[in-house]
Coordinates of C-alpha atoms and ligand atoms in Angstrom, one line a residue:
X1 CA -13.1 1.8 -28.1
X2 CA -10.2 -0.7 -28.5
X3 CA -9.7 -3.8 -26.5
X4 CA -7.5 -4.2 -23.4
X5 CA -4.0 -5.4 -24.1
X6 CA -3.7 -9.2 -23.9
X7 CA -0.9 -9.0 -21.3
X8 CA -0.8 -10.4 -17.8
X9 CA -1.8 -7.0 -16.4
X10 CA -5.2 -7.1 -18.2
X11 CA -6.0 -10.9 -18.5
X12 CA -7.0 -13.7 -16.1
X13 CA -7.8 -12.4 -12.6
X14 CA -6.3 -9.0 -13.7
X15 CA -9.0 -8.7 -16.5
X16 CA -10.7 -5.3 -15.9
X17 CA -14.2 -5.5 -14.3
X18 CA -15.2 -1.8 -13.9
X19 CA -18.6 -2.8 -12.4
X20 CA -20.1 -0.8 -9.6
X21 CA -21.8 -3.2 -7.2
X22 CA -24.1 -3.0 -4.2
X23 CA -25.0 -6.2 -2.4
X24 CA -26.9 -6.4 0.8
X25 CA -27.5 -9.1 3.4
X26 CA -24.8 -11.5 2.4
X27 CA -24.5 -14.6 4.5
X28 CA -21.7 -14.9 7.0
X29 CA -20.8 -18.6 7.4
X30 CA -19.3 -19.7 10.6
X31 CA -18.8 -17.9 13.9
X32 CA -18.2 -14.2 13.4
X33 CA -16.3 -12.7 16.4
X34 CA -18.2 -9.9 18.1
X35 CA -15.4 -7.4 17.5
X36 CA -15.6 -7.9 13.7
X37 CA -18.3 -5.1 13.5
X38 CA -17.4 -2.4 11.1
X39 CA -16.2 -1.9 7.6
X40 CA -13.2 -3.3 5.7
X41 CA -12.4 -0.7 3.0
X42 CA -10.2 -1.7 0.0
X43 CA -8.6 0.2 -2.8
X44 CA -8.9 -1.6 -6.2
X45 CA -7.3 -0.3 -9.4
X46 CA -9.6 -1.1 -12.3
X47 CA -9.1 0.8 -15.6
X48 CA -12.5 2.0 -17.0
X49 CA -11.1 2.2 -20.6
X50 CA -8.4 0.4 -22.5
X51 CA -5.1 2.2 -22.0
X52 CA -3.5 4.4 -24.7
X53 CA -0.3 2.4 -24.4
X54 CA -0.2 -1.4 -24.5
X55 CA 2.7 -1.4 -22.1
X56 CA 0.3 0.0 -19.4
X57 CA 0.0 -1.9 -16.1
X58 CA -1.8 -2.3 -12.8
X59 CA -0.6 0.9 -11.2
X60 CA -2.5 3.1 -13.7
X61 CA -5.9 1.6 -13.1
X62 CA -8.7 3.9 -12.0
X63 CA -9.3 3.7 -8.3
X64 CA -12.3 1.9 -7.1
X65 CA -13.3 2.0 -3.4
X66 CA -14.8 -1.1 -2.0
X67 CA -16.5 -1.7 1.4
X68 CA -17.3 -5.0 3.1
X69 CA -19.5 -4.1 6.1
X70 CA -20.2 -6.5 8.9
X71 CA -23.8 -5.7 10.1
X72 CA -25.4 -5.9 13.6
X73 CA -27.8 -8.6 12.3
X74 CA -24.9 -11.0 11.4
X75 CA -25.1 -10.4 7.7
X76 CA -22.6 -8.5 5.5
X77 CA -23.0 -5.9 2.8
X78 CA -20.6 -5.4 -0.1
X79 CA -20.2 -2.3 -2.4
X80 CA -17.7 -1.0 -4.9
X81 CA -17.7 2.3 -6.7
X82 CA -15.3 4.3 -8.9
X83 CA -13.6 7.2 -7.2
X84 CA -14.8 10.1 -9.3
X85 CA -11.4 11.6 -9.9
X86 CA -11.0 14.5 -12.3
X87 CA -9.3 12.0 -14.6
X88 CA -12.0 9.4 -14.5
X89 CA -14.6 12.1 -15.2
X90 CA -12.7 13.4 -18.2
X91 CA -12.3 10.0 -19.6
X92 CA -16.0 9.2 -19.0
X93 CA -16.9 12.3 -21.0
X94 CA -15.4 10.8 -24.1
X95 CA -15.7 7.1 -23.2
X96 CA -12.0 6.4 -23.8
X97 CA -8.5 6.8 -22.3
X98 CA -7.1 10.3 -22.6
X99 CA -4.3 10.0 -20.1
X100 CA -1.2 8.1 -21.2
X101 CA 1.6 6.3 -19.4
X102 CA 2.0 5.8 -15.7
X103 CA 3.1 9.1 -14.2
X104 CA 4.0 10.7 -17.5
X105 CA 1.7 13.6 -18.4
X106 CA 3.7 14.3 -21.6
X107 CA 2.0 11.2 -23.0
X108 CA -1.5 12.5 -22.4
X109 CA -3.9 14.0 -25.0
X110 CA -3.3 17.7 -25.5
X111 CA -6.8 18.6 -24.3
X112 CA -6.4 17.1 -20.8
X113 CA -3.1 18.8 -20.0
X114 CA -3.4 20.4 -16.5
X115 CA -6.2 18.1 -15.3
X116 CA -5.3 16.2 -12.1
X117 CA -4.2 12.8 -13.4
X118 CA -4.0 10.9 -10.1
X119 CA -6.2 7.8 -9.9
X120 CA -6.6 7.4 -6.1
X121 CA -6.1 3.7 -6.3
X122 CA -3.7 2.6 -3.6
X123 CA -4.9 2.9 0.1
X124 CA -8.2 3.9 1.8
X125 CA -6.9 5.9 4.7
X126 CA -9.2 6.5 7.7
X127 CA -8.2 9.4 10.0
X128 CA -10.2 12.0 12.0
X129 CA -13.5 10.6 10.7
X130 CA -12.5 11.0 7.1
X131 CA -11.9 8.4 4.4
X132 CA -9.2 9.3 1.9
X133 CA -8.4 7.3 -1.2
X134 CA -4.6 7.9 -1.5
X135 CA -2.1 7.4 -4.3
X136 CA 1.5 8.7 -4.1
X137 CA 1.5 10.7 -7.3
X138 CA -1.1 13.2 -6.2
X139 CA -3.4 14.4 -3.4
X140 CA -5.9 12.0 -2.0
X141 CA -9.6 12.0 -2.8
X142 CA -12.1 12.1 0.1
X143 CA -14.9 9.6 -0.1
X144 CA -18.1 9.3 1.9
X145 CA -17.7 6.1 3.9
X146 CA -21.4 5.4 3.9
X147 CA -22.3 5.9 0.3
X148 CA -18.8 5.7 -1.3
X149 CA -19.6 8.9 -3.1
X150 CA -16.6 11.0 -4.0
X151 CA -16.5 14.3 -2.1
X152 CA -13.4 15.7 -3.9
X153 CA -9.6 16.2 -3.8
X154 CA -8.5 16.7 -0.3
X155 CA -5.9 19.3 0.6
X156 CA -6.5 19.5 4.4
X157 CA -8.8 22.6 4.1
X158 CA -6.3 24.4 1.8
X159 CA -3.4 23.9 4.2
X160 CA -1.3 21.3 2.3
X161 CA 1.4 22.8 0.0
X162 CA 2.7 19.5 -1.3
X163 CA 1.2 18.4 -4.6
X164 CA 1.5 14.8 -3.4
X165 CA 0.7 12.6 -0.4
X166 CA 1.9 9.0 0.1
X167 CA -0.6 6.2 0.2
X168 CA 1.4 4.9 3.2
X169 CA 0.7 7.0 6.2
X170 CA 1.4 6.1 9.8
X171 CA -0.9 6.8 12.7
X172 CA 0.4 6.9 16.3
X173 CA -2.3 5.2 18.2
X174 CA -1.4 6.9 21.5
X175 CA -1.5 10.5 20.1
X176 CA -4.0 10.0 17.3
X177 CA -1.7 12.0 15.0
X178 CA -1.3 11.1 11.3
X179 CA 2.2 11.2 10.0
X180 CA 2.7 11.3 6.2
X181 CA 5.0 12.7 3.5
X182 CA 4.7 13.6 -0.2
X183 CA 7.6 13.1 -2.6
X184 CA 8.0 14.9 -5.9
X185 CA 6.3 17.4 -3.7
X186 CA 6.6 20.3 -6.2
X187 CA 6.6 18.4 -9.5
X188 CA 7.8 15.6 -11.7
X189 CA 11.2 14.1 -10.8
X190 CA 11.8 16.6 -8.0
X191 CA 13.9 15.7 -5.0
X192 CA 11.6 17.7 -2.7
X193 CA 9.9 15.7 0.0
X194 CA 7.2 17.2 2.3
X195 CA 7.0 15.8 5.8
X196 CA 3.6 16.4 7.4
X197 CA 1.9 15.9 10.8
X198 CA -1.9 16.0 11.1
X199 CA -3.5 16.4 14.5
X200 CA -6.1 13.9 15.8
X201 CA -8.8 16.4 14.7
X202 CA -7.6 16.2 11.0
X203 CA -5.9 19.6 11.0
X204 CA -2.5 19.8 9.2
X205 CA -0.2 21.0 12.0
X206 CA 3.2 20.9 10.3
X207 CA 4.6 20.6 6.8
X208 CA 8.4 20.8 6.3
X209 CA 10.2 20.2 3.1
X210 CA 13.6 18.5 2.6
X211 CA 15.7 17.2 -0.3
X212 CA 16.1 13.4 -0.8
X213 CA 19.5 12.2 -1.9
X214 CA 18.0 11.6 -5.4
X215 CA 14.4 11.4 -6.7
X216 CA 13.3 8.0 -5.7
X217 CA 10.1 6.0 -5.6
X218 CA 9.3 6.6 -1.9
X219 CA 6.4 4.2 -1.5
X220 CA 6.3 3.8 2.3
X221 CA 8.1 5.1 5.5
X222 CA 7.9 4.6 9.2
X223 CA 7.7 6.4 12.5
X224 CA 9.0 5.3 15.9
X225 CA 8.2 6.9 19.2
X226 CA 10.8 9.6 18.7
X227 CA 11.8 9.5 15.0
X228 CA 10.6 9.6 11.4
X229 CA 12.4 7.3 9.1
X230 CA 12.5 7.8 5.3
X231 CA 13.9 5.0 3.2
X232 CA 15.3 5.8 -0.3
X233 CA 15.8 2.9 -2.7
X234 CA 17.3 3.4 -6.2
X235 CA 14.2 3.3 -8.3
X236 CA 14.7 6.8 -9.8
X237 CA 12.9 9.3 -12.0
X238 CA 14.5 11.5 -14.6
X239 CA 12.8 14.6 -16.0
X240 CA 14.4 14.4 -19.5
X241 CA 13.3 10.8 -19.9
X242 CA 9.8 11.6 -18.8
X243 CA 9.7 14.6 -21.2
X244 CA 10.8 12.4 -24.0
X245 CA 7.8 10.1 -23.3
X246 CA 9.7 7.4 -21.5
X247 CA 9.0 5.6 -18.2
X248 CA 8.7 7.5 -15.0
X249 CA 10.8 5.0 -13.2
X250 CA 14.1 3.1 -13.9
X251 CA 15.7 0.9 -11.3
X252 CA 19.4 1.5 -10.9
X253 CA 21.2 -1.6 -9.4
X254 CA 24.5 0.3 -8.9
X255 CA 23.1 3.1 -6.8
X256 CA 23.1 3.0 -2.9
X257 CA 20.0 3.0 -0.8
X258 CA 19.6 5.4 2.2
X259 CA 17.7 5.7 5.4
X260 CA 16.9 9.3 6.5
X261 CA 16.3 9.6 10.2
X262 CA 15.1 12.7 12.0
X263 CA 13.4 13.5 15.4
X264 CA 9.7 13.1 14.5
X265 CA 8.8 16.5 15.9
X266 CA 12.1 18.0 15.0
X267 CA 13.3 20.2 12.1
X268 CA 14.1 18.7 8.7
X269 CA 17.6 20.2 9.0
X270 CA 18.2 17.5 11.7
X271 CA 17.8 14.6 9.2
X272 CA 20.8 12.2 9.2
X273 CA 21.4 9.8 6.3
X274 CA 22.5 6.3 6.8
X275 CA 23.8 4.2 3.9
X276 CA 22.2 0.9 2.9
X277 CA 23.2 -1.7 0.2
X278 CA 23.2 -0.9 -3.5
X279 CA 20.3 -1.9 -5.8
X280 CA 17.8 -3.1 -3.2
X281 CA 14.2 -2.1 -3.0
X282 CA 11.2 -2.4 -0.6
X283 CA 7.6 -1.4 -1.1
X284 CA 6.5 -1.9 2.4
X285 CA 7.8 -1.7 6.0
X286 CA 6.4 -3.7 8.9
X287 CA 7.4 -1.2 11.6
X288 CA 10.2 0.8 13.3
X289 CA 11.0 0.8 17.0
X290 CA 13.5 1.9 19.6
X291 CA 15.1 -0.6 21.9
X292 CA 16.3 -0.1 25.5
X293 CA 19.7 1.0 24.3
X294 CA 18.2 3.7 22.1
X295 CA 19.0 1.8 18.8
X296 CA 16.5 2.2 16.1
X297 CA 15.2 -0.8 14.2
X298 CA 13.6 -0.5 10.8
X299 CA 11.8 -3.7 9.5
X300 CA 11.1 -3.8 5.8
X301 CA 10.1 -6.4 3.2
X302 CA 13.3 -5.9 1.2
X303 CA 14.1 -7.3 -2.2
X304 CA 17.3 -7.5 -4.3
X305 CA 15.6 -5.4 -7.0
X306 CA 12.3 -3.8 -7.8
X307 CA 9.6 -6.4 -7.6
X308 CA 7.8 -5.2 -10.7
X309 CA 9.0 -6.5 -14.1
X310 CA 7.3 -3.4 -15.7
X311 CA 9.8 -1.3 -13.9
X312 CA 12.9 -3.6 -14.2
X313 CA 12.6 -4.3 -17.9
X314 CA 12.5 -0.8 -19.2
X315 CA 15.6 -0.2 -17.0
X316 CA 17.4 -3.0 -18.8
X317 CA 17.1 -5.5 -16.0
X318 CA 15.9 -8.9 -17.2
X319 CA 15.5 -11.4 -14.4
X320 CA 13.7 -14.7 -14.1
X321 CA 11.0 -14.6 -11.4
X322 CA 13.1 -16.9 -9.1
X323 CA 16.0 -14.5 -9.3
X324 CA 14.0 -11.8 -7.5
X325 CA 14.8 -12.6 -3.9
X326 CA 14.0 -11.0 -0.6
X327 CA 13.3 -11.3 3.1
X328 CA 11.9 -9.4 5.9
X329 CA 15.0 -7.4 6.8
X330 CA 15.9 -5.2 9.7
X331 CA 18.2 -2.2 9.4
X332 CA 19.5 -1.0 12.7
X333 CA 21.1 2.4 13.3
X334 CA 22.1 4.6 16.2
X335 CA 19.9 7.6 15.7
X336 CA 22.3 9.8 17.6
X337 CA 25.1 9.2 15.2
X338 CA 25.9 11.6 12.4
X339 CA 25.5 8.8 9.8
X340 CA 27.3 5.6 8.7
X341 CA 26.1 2.3 7.3
X342 CA 23.0 0.5 8.4
X343 CA 23.5 -2.9 10.1
X344 CA 21.4 -5.4 8.2
X345 CA 19.8 -8.6 9.7
X346 CA 17.4 -11.0 8.0
X347 CA 14.5 -11.5 10.3
X348 CA 11.8 -13.2 8.3
X349 CA 10.7 -14.8 5.0
X350 CA 10.4 -13.3 1.5
X351 CA 7.0 -11.7 0.9
X352 CA 5.1 -8.5 1.3
X353 CA 2.0 -6.8 2.9
X354 CA 3.2 -6.7 6.5
X355 CA 0.6 -6.0 9.1
X356 CA 0.9 -5.2 12.8
X357 CA -1.7 -4.2 15.5
X358 CA -2.4 -0.5 15.1
X359 CA -1.5 0.0 18.8
X360 CA 2.0 -1.1 18.1
X361 CA 2.7 1.5 15.3
X362 CA 6.2 2.9 16.0
X363 CA 6.5 1.0 19.2
X364 CA 8.4 -2.1 20.4
X365 CA 6.4 -5.0 19.1
X366 CA 6.4 -8.8 19.6
X367 CA 4.5 -10.0 16.5
X368 CA 3.2 -9.3 13.1
X369 CA 1.8 -11.0 10.0
X370 CA 2.7 -10.9 6.3
X371 CA 2.0 -12.7 3.0
X372 CA 4.5 -15.1 1.5
X373 CA 4.7 -18.0 -1.0
X374 CA 4.0 -21.6 0.0
X375 CA 7.2 -23.6 -0.8
X376 CA 5.2 -26.9 -0.6
X377 CA 2.5 -25.9 -3.1
X378 CA 1.3 -29.0 -5.0
X379 CA 0.2 -27.3 -8.2
X380 CA 0.2 -23.9 -9.9
X381 CA -0.2 -20.7 -8.0
X382 CA -2.8 -18.1 -8.9
X383 CA -1.4 -15.8 -11.6
X384 CA -2.5 -12.3 -10.8
X385 CA -1.5 -8.9 -9.5
X386 CA 1.3 -6.5 -10.4
X387 CA 4.1 -9.1 -9.7
X388 CA 2.3 -11.8 -11.8
X389 CA 1.8 -14.3 -9.0
X390 CA -0.5 -14.1 -5.9
X391 CA 0.8 -14.7 -2.4
X392 CA -0.5 -18.0 -1.1
X393 CA 0.9 -18.2 2.4
X394 CA -0.3 -16.2 5.4
X395 CA 2.4 -16.2 8.1
X396 CA 2.7 -14.9 11.7
X397 CA 6.0 -13.8 13.0
X398 CA 6.8 -13.8 16.7
X399 CA 9.8 -12.7 18.8
X400 CA 10.2 -9.5 16.8
X401 CA 11.7 -7.7 19.8
X402 CA 14.1 -10.6 20.7
X403 CA 17.3 -11.8 19.1
X404 CA 15.3 -14.5 17.3
X405 CA 12.4 -13.3 15.3
X406 CA 10.8 -16.3 13.6
X407 CA 7.8 -17.6 11.7
X408 CA 5.6 -19.2 14.3
X409 CA 2.4 -19.9 12.3
X410 CA 1.2 -20.2 8.8
X411 CA -1.9 -20.7 6.7
X412 CA -1.2 -22.1 3.2
X413 CA -3.7 -21.9 0.4
X414 CA -4.3 -24.7 -2.1
X415 CA -3.1 -24.3 -5.7
X416 CA -4.6 -21.5 -7.9
X417 CA -5.6 -19.4 -4.9
X418 CA -4.3 -16.2 -3.5
X419 CA -4.5 -13.8 -0.6
X420 CA -5.1 -10.0 -0.8
X421 CA -3.6 -7.9 1.9
X422 CA -5.2 -8.6 5.3
X423 CA -6.3 -6.0 7.8
X424 CA -6.0 -6.5 11.6
X425 CA -9.1 -6.2 13.8
X426 CA -8.1 -6.0 17.5
X427 CA -9.9 -8.0 20.2
X428 CA -11.4 -6.4 23.4
X429 CA -9.6 -9.0 25.5
X430 CA -5.9 -7.9 25.6
X431 CA -4.9 -11.5 25.9
X432 CA -6.4 -12.3 22.5
X433 CA -4.5 -11.3 19.4
X434 CA -7.5 -10.3 17.4
X435 CA -8.5 -11.3 13.8
X436 CA -7.2 -10.9 10.3
X437 CA -9.8 -10.1 7.6
X438 CA -8.9 -10.5 3.9
X439 CA -10.3 -11.4 0.5
X440 CA -9.2 -14.8 -0.9
X441 CA -9.3 -15.3 -4.7
X442 CA -9.5 -18.8 -6.2
X443 CA -9.5 -19.8 -9.9
X444 CA -12.2 -22.4 -10.7
X445 CA -12.0 -22.6 -14.4
X446 CA -10.1 -21.4 -17.5
X447 CA -11.2 -17.8 -16.9
X448 CA -13.4 -18.0 -13.8
X449 CA -12.7 -17.0 -10.3
X450 CA -14.5 -17.0 -6.9
X451 CA -13.9 -14.6 -4.1
X452 CA -14.4 -14.9 -0.4
X453 CA -13.8 -12.8 2.7
X454 CA -12.1 -14.7 5.4
X455 CA -11.9 -13.9 9.1
X456 CA -8.9 -15.7 10.7
X457 CA -7.9 -15.9 14.4
X458 CA -4.7 -13.8 14.3
X459 CA -3.3 -16.1 17.1
X460 CA -4.3 -19.3 15.5
X461 CA -3.8 -19.1 11.7
X462 CA -3.6 -22.9 11.2
X463 CA -7.2 -23.3 12.4
X464 CA -8.3 -21.6 9.1
X465 CA -11.1 -19.1 8.7
X466 CA -13.5 -18.9 11.7
X467 CA -16.0 -17.1 9.4
X468 CA -16.4 -16.6 5.6
X469 CA -18.5 -14.5 3.3
X470 CA -18.8 -15.5 -0.4
X471 CA -18.9 -12.4 -2.5
X472 CA -21.1 -13.0 -5.6
X473 CA -19.3 -10.5 -7.8
X474 CA -16.1 -10.7 -9.9
X475 CA -13.4 -8.9 -8.0
X476 CA -10.1 -7.5 -9.4
X477 CA -7.0 -7.7 -7.1
X478 CA -6.9 -5.2 -4.3
X479 CA -3.9 -3.1 -3.4
X480 CA -4.3 -2.0 0.3
X481 CA -7.1 -2.2 2.8
X482 CA -8.2 -0.5 6.1
X483 CA -10.4 -1.6 8.9
X484 CA -12.8 0.9 10.5
X485 CA -14.7 -0.2 13.7
X486 CA -18.5 0.5 13.6
X487 CA -18.2 2.9 16.6
X488 CA -15.9 5.2 14.6
X489 CA -18.2 5.1 11.5
X490 CA -21.1 5.9 13.7
X491 CA -19.2 8.8 15.4
X492 CA -18.2 10.2 12.1
X493 CA -21.7 10.0 10.7
X494 CA -23.2 11.8 13.8
Ligands
V55_501 C1 2.6 0.6 -5.8 C2 1.3 0.7 -6.1 C3 0.9 1.9 -6.8 C4 1.8 2.8 -7.1 C5 3.1 2.7 -6.8 O1 2.3 -1.5 -4.8 C6 3.5 1.6 -6.1 C7 3.1 -0.5 -5.0 C8 -1.4 1.0 -7.0 O2 -0.4 2.1 -7.2 O3 1.3 3.9 -7.9
FE502 FE1 1.8 0.0 -1.0

């Protein structure tokens, strides 16, 4: 077995760990709020074997599912296990990488052709008592929330036609329905998008296919009370390039972006396309909502290019890190219009990993949280993650449904520390804004790191963590997380 490439994607905090861990009875320091009872699931890419190509990066890492459980006795348990995907099993058999470049099966070993090559590494999705480890290039894997054992690839009891399902689903808290889509739904570089609705009992109720304006990396989408909104940004796939062994994605700065809008229970033939600026890109949206005039607002962490250098550079785009700029940006459209241009408004800081209370999904909302960079940092940041630098400022935004959305609170980290994406835990008291739970990484030596879970009052960030759990294991950066209250875990187990 060779060594991992000595690139930023495999060194420092990004050095592969690949260790399955089970720790029980960890000490919770501070005052743990009563509502923080349940499990914080996280998706962590961690390649079990050195990649076949030295240009490989974070997005290819084997999915590991992690759980931090807050117990009735005031302690916490921590566990992490590989998702036993068909790909991970095939590689374990020979003890080496057999699958090649990110989303390019033409670079795989001949003898693994046809084996499901998704790595289930992006989001642990909880719905209808099921835990699904999702990644946008394939179907999710279902995992047992108690043991973290892999149950298998999940196709909604044989109902799902799409070959893919996004890692960014949306759940309407008032109906309990799961809304999702799959792009490249019938194969590599296809323009086919499947739009799906799953009932509160986990049954796939509807799957309709439409054509995107071009085959784009569709990482996230939104719903509102009455609409489904599909953003298209010009990070594009080309079958000939993929067949020739090239990169799945190129970013195309001269191509327009689009926002597809359709009634969320309507027919895909009703989709209307609104035009956005050229060359921009967003990985994550905060929310979408309808105002009293019926206008539709779509709030995304938008950048002037693709945030990942490993996508820009093979596309011929060479930018210094400070040239990559962005802001929380609102696109407003009239959903009853036939089309036209989006109206763009800057509503927040640069950054990513937007979070809102689950109850506000697709609804008018007043506040949210996201990760950003501390402009006043007195030292080096923490170098890690797919972008190369960790976020080190947690911010709260207020006034989201007014003419003046603004950053109202912030919690900066010291140098050489970084936040992973927080999850929101609601409070029982409707006057309380709940808590944010997240893993904080800190570099303490040339190649040594410590990791803590923090519980922060979502209405008082500046007070710092009200409770902390030191995790005595080496953790690789997480992608997304999900909070599951204990009552839901208990109900699913029964
Ligand atoms: C992202 C992550 C992915 C992926 C595509 O963060 C986009 C964005 C962890 O996998 O496959
Ligand atoms: Fe994501």
